[in-house]
Short mmCIF file of C-alpha atoms and ligand atoms in Angstrom, two decimals:
data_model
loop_
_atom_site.label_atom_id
_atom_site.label_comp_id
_atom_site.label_asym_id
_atom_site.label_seq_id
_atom_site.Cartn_x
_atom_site.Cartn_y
_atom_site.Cartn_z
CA UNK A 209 85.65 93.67 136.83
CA UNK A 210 88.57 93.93 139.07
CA UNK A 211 91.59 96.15 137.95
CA UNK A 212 94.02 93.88 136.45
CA UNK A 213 97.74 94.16 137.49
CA UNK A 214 100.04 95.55 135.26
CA UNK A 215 102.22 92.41 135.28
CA UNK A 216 98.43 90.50 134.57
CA UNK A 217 97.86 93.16 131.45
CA UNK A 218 101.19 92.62 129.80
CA UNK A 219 100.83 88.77 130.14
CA UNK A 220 97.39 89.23 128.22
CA UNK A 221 98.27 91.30 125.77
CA UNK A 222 101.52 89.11 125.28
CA UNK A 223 98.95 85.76 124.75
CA UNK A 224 96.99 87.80 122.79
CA UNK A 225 99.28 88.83 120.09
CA UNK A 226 100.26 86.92 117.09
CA UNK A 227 103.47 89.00 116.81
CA UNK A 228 105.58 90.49 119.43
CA UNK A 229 109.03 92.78 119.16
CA UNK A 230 111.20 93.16 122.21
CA UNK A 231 113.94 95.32 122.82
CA UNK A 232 116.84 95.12 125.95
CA UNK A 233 119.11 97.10 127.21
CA UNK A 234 121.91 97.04 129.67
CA UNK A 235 119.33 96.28 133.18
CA UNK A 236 118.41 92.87 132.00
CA UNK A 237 122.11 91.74 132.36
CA UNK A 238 122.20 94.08 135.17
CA UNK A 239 120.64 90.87 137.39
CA UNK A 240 123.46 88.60 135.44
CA UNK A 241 125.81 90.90 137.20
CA UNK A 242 127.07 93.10 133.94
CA UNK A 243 127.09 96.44 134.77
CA UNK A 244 125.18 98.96 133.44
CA UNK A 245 126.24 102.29 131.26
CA UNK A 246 125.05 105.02 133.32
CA UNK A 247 124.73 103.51 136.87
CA UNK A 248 127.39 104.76 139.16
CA UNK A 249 129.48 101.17 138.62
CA UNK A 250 129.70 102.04 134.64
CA UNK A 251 132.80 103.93 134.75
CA UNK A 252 136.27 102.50 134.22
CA UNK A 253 139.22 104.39 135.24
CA UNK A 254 137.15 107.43 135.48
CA UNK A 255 136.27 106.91 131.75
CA UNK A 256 132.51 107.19 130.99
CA UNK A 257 130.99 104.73 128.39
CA UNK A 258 131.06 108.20 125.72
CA UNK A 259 134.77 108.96 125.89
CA UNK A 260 135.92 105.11 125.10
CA UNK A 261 133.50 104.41 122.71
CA UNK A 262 133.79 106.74 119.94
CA UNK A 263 136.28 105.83 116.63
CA UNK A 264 138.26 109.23 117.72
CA UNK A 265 139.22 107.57 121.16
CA UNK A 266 140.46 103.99 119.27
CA UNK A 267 142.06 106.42 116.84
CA UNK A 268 143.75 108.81 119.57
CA UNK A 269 144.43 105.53 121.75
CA UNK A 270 143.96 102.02 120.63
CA UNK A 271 145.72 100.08 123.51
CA UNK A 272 143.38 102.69 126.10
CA UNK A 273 140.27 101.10 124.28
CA UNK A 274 141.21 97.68 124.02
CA UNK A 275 142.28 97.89 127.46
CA UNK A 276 138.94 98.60 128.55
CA UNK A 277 137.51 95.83 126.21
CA UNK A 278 139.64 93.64 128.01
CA UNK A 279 138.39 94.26 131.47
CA UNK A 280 135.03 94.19 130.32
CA UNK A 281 135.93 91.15 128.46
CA UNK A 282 136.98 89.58 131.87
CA UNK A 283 133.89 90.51 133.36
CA UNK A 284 131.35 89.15 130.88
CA UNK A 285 133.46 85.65 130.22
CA UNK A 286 132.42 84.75 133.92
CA UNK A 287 128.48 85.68 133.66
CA UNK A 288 125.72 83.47 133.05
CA UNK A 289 122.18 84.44 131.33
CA UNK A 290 119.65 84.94 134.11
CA UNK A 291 115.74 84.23 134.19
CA UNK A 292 114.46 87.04 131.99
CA UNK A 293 116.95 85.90 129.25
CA UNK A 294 115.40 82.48 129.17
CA UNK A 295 111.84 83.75 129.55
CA UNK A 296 112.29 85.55 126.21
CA UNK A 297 113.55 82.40 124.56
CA UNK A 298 110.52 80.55 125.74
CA UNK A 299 108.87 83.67 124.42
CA UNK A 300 110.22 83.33 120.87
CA UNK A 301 109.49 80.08 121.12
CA UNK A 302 105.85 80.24 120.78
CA UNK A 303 105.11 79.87 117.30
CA UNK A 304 104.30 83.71 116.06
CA UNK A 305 106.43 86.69 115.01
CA UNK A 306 108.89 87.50 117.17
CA UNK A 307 111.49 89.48 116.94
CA UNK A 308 114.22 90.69 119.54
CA UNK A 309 116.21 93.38 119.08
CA UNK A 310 119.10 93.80 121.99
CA UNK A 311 121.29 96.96 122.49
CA UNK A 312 123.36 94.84 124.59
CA UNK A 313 126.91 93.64 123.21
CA UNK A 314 127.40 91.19 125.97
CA UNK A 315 125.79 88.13 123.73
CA UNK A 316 124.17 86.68 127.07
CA UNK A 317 120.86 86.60 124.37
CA UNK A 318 122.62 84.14 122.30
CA UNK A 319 124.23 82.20 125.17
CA UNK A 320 120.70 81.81 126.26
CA UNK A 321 119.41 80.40 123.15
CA UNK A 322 117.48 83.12 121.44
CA UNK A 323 118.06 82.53 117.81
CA UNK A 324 115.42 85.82 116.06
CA UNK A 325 117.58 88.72 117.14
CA UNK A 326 119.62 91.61 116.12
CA UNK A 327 122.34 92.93 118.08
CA UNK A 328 122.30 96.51 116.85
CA UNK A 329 125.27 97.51 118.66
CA UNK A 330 127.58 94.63 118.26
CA UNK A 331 128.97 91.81 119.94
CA UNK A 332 132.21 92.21 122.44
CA UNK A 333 133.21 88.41 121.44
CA UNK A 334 133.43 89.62 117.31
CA UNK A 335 136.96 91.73 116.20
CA UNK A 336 136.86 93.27 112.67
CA UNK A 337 140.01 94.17 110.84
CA UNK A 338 140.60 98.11 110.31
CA UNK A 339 142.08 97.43 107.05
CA UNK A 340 140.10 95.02 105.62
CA UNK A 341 137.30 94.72 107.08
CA UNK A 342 137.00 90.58 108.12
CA UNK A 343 134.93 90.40 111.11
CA UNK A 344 135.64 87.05 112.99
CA UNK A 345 134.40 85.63 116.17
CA UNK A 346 137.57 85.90 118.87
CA UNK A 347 136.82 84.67 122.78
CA UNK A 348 140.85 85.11 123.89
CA UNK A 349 140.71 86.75 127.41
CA UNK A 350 142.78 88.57 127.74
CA UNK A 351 143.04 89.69 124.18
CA UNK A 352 146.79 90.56 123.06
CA UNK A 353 147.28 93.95 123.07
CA UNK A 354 147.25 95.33 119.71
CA UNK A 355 145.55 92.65 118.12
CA UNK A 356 146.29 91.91 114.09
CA UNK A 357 144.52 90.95 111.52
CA UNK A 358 145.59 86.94 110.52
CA UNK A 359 144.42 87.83 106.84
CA UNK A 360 146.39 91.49 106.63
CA UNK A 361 148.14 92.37 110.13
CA UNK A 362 145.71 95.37 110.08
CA UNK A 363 144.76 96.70 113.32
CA UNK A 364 141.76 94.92 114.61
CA UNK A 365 139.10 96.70 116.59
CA UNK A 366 135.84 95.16 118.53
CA UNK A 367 132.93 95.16 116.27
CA UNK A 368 130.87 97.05 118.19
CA UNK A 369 128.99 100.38 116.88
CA UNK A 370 130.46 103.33 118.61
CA UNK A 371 129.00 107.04 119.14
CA UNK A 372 128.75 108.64 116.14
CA UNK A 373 128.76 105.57 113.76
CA UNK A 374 126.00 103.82 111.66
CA UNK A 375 124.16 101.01 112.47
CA UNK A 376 124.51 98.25 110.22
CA UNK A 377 121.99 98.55 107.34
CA UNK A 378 120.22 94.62 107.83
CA UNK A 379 119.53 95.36 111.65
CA UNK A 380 117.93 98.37 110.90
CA UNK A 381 115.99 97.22 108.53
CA UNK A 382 115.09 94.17 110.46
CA UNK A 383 114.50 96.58 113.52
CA UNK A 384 111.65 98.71 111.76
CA UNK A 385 110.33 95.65 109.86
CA UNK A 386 110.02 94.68 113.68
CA UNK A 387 108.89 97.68 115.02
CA UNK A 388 106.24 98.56 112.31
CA UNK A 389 104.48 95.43 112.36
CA UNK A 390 103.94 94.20 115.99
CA UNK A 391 101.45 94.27 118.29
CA UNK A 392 103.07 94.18 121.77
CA UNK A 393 106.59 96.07 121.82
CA UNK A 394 108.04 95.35 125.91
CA UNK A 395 111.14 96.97 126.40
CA UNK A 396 113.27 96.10 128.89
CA UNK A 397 116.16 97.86 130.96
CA UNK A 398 117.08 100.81 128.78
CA UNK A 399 117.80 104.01 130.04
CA UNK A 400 116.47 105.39 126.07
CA UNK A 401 118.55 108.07 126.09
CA UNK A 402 120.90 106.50 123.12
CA UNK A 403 119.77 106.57 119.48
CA UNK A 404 118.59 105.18 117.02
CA UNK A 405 116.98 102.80 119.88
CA UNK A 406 115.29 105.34 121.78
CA UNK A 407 113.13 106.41 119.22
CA UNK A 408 112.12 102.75 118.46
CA UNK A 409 109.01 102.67 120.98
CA UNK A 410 107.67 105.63 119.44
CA UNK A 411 107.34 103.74 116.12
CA UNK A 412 106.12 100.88 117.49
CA UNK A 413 103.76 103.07 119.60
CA UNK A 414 102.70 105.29 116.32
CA UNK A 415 102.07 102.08 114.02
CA UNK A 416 99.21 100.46 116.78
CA UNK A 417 101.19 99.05 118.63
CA UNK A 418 100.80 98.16 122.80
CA UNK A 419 103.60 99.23 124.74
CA UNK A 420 105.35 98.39 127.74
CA UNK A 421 108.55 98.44 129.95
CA UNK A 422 109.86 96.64 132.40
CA UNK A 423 112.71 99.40 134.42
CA UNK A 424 113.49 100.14 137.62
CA UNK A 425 112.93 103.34 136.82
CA UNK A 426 110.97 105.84 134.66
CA UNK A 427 112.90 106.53 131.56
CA UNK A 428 112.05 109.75 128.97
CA UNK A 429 109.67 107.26 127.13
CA UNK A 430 107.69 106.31 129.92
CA UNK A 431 104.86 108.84 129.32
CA UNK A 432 104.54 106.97 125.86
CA UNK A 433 104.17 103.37 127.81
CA UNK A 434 100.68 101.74 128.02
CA UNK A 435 101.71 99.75 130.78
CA UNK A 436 105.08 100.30 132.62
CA UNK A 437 106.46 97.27 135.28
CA UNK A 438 108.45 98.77 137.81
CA UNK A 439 110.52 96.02 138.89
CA UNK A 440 114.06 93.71 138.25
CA UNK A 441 113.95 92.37 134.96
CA UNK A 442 114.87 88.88 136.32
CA UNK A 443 111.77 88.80 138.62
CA UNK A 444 108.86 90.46 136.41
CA UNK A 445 109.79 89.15 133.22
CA UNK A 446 109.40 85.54 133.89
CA UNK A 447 106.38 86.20 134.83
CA UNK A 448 104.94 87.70 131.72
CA UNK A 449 104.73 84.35 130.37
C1 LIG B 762 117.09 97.70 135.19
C2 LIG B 762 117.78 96.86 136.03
C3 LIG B 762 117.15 95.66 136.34
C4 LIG B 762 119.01 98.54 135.80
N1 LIG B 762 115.96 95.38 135.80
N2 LIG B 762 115.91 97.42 134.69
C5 LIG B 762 119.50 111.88 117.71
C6 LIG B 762 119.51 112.80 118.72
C7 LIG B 762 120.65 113.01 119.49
C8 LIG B 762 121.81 112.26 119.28
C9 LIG B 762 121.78 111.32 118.28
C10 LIG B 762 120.66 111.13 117.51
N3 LIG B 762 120.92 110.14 116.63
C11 LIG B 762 122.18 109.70 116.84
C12 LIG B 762 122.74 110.41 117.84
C13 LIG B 762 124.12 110.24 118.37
C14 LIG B 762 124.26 109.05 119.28
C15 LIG B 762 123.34 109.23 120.49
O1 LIG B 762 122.31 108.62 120.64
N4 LIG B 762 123.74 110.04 121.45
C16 LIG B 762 122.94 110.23 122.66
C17 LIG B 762 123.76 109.83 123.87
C18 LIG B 762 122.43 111.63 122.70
N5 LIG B 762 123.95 107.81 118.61
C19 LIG B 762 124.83 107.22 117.79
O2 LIG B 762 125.91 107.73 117.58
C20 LIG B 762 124.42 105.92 117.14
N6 LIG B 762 124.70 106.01 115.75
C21 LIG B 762 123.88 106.61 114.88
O3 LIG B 762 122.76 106.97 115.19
O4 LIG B 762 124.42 106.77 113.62
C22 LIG B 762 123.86 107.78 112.78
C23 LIG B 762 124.16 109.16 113.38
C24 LIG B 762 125.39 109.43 113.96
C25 LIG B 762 125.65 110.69 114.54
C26 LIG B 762 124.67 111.68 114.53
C27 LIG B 762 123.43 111.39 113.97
C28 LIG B 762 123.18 110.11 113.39
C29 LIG B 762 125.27 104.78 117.65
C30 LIG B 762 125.02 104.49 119.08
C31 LIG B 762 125.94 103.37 119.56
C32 LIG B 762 125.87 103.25 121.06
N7 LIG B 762 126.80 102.32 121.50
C33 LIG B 762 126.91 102.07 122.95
C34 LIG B 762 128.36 101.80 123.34
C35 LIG B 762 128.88 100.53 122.94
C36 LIG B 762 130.20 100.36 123.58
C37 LIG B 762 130.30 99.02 124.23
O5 LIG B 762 129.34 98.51 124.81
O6 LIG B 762 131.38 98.50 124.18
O7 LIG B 762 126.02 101.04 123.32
S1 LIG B 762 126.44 103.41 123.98
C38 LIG B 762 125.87 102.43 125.30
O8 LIG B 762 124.51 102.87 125.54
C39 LIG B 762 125.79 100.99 124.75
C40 LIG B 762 124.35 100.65 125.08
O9 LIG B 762 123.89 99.63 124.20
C41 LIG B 762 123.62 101.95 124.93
C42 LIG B 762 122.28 102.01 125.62
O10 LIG B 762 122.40 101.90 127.00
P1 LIG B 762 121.30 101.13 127.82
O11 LIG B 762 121.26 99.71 127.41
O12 LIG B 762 120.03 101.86 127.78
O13 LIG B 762 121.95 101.13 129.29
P2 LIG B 762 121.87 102.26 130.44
O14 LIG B 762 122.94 101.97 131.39
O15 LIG B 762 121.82 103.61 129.88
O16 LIG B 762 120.45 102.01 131.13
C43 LIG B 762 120.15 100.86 131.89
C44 LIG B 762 118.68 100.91 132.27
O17 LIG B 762 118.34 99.69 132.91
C45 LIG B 762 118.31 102.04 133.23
O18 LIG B 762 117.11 102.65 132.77
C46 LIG B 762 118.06 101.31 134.57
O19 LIG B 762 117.03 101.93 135.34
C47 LIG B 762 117.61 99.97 134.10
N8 LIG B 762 117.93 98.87 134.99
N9 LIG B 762 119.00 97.51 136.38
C48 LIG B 762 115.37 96.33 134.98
N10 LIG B 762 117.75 94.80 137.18
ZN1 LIG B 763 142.67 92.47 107.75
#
């Protein structure tokens, strides 16, 4: 029999399967024109990702953060979801378990329809109050610099999960759930350098599972892979379908 591709031998195994997990990271919006954390067009100022997203820098320096939350704020307001977002709706779609977990904050899953998900690091369109905790949905652009709380006048701050803070409890619970019972993990555009999520293929890998990435390049969990897709996630993941 002829060697199958290893586009062909995803797609199978993807058909196949009668539950699937998927987890993104920052490349799939790469082709939606977000840019990524550790590509040489993720700094800010000279800031890297880690010295602006840690509670000590919004402590040391709230109007710094925000103002980066702004510009990136800016950014994401004018981008649309792009093919591989809507191939894993049609994905989800298909009547078995699915679930998606995303690393990305940018919500371009949502905005493309995907309803099973768990944004494990947040959402840059959510605020939560430092006092009292209220988390609302807030789309101004630009955001008013400090923003209040309407409930408290506390200090507001994005809810997004910083270095060095927990996860929220449900998503990680969802996450393994996820993880521990599928039988095709893909993983797509994540450096998997960034815990909790870089240890999730090897769960998925170490409970049966088949596993495979769609990157550019080879990340530290590559060796793990049973299949790896070198390619743009906008191209290749369409056509795992
Ligand atoms: C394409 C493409 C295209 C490009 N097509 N592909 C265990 C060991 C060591 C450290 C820790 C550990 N456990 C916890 C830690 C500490 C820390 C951590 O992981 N540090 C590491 C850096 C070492 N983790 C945490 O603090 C986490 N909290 C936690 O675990 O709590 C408990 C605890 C705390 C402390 C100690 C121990 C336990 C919280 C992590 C929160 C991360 N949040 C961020 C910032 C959010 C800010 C914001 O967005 O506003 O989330 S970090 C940043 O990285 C962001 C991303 O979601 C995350 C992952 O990045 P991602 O998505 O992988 O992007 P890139 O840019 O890195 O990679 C892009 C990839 O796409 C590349 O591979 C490209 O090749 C590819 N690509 N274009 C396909 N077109
Ligand atoms: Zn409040």
């Amino acid at each position: 029999m002829p060697e199958r591709t290893p586009i062909a031998e995803v797609k199978a195994r993807l058909e196949r399967a009668k539950s699937v997990t998927v987890l993104t990271g920052a490349g799939i919006s790469a082709d939606s024109g977000v840019a990524t954390f550790r590509g040489a067009d993720g700094l800010w100022r000279n800031f890297r990702a880690e010295d602006l997203a840690t509670p000590e820098a919004f402590a040391r320096d709230p109007r710094l953060v925000w103002e980066w939350y702004n510009w990136r704020r800016e950014l994401i307001a004018t981008k649309r979801p792009n093919p591989a977002h809507h191939a894993l709706v049609e994905m989800e779609k298909r009547g078995r378990r699915f679930w998606l977990i995303t690393q990305n904050v940018d919500g371009l899953h949502r905005a493309a329809g995907s309803e099973q998900l768990s944004e494990i690091h947040g959402n840059i369109w959510r605020v939560r109050c430092t006092r009292c905790g209220q988390i609302s949905e807030n789309r101004q652009v630009p955001i008013p610099i400090l923003p209040s709380c309407s409930v408290c006048q506390g200090l507001l701050r994005p809810h997004i999960v910083w270095f060095g803070e927990s996860l929220a409890q449900r998503d990680l619970e969802q996450s393994y759930a996820a993880l521990e019972s599928c039988e095709v993990m893909l993983i797509i555009g994540t450096s998997g350098v960034v815990y909790p999520a870089a240890s999730f293929a090897p769960v998925a890998k170490q409970a049966g599972a088949f596993v495979a990435e769609v990157n550019l390049d080879p990340t530290p969990n590559s060796d793990l892979m049973d299949v790896s897709i070198r390619g743009r996630a906008s191209e290749t993941v369409p056509l795992l379908l």
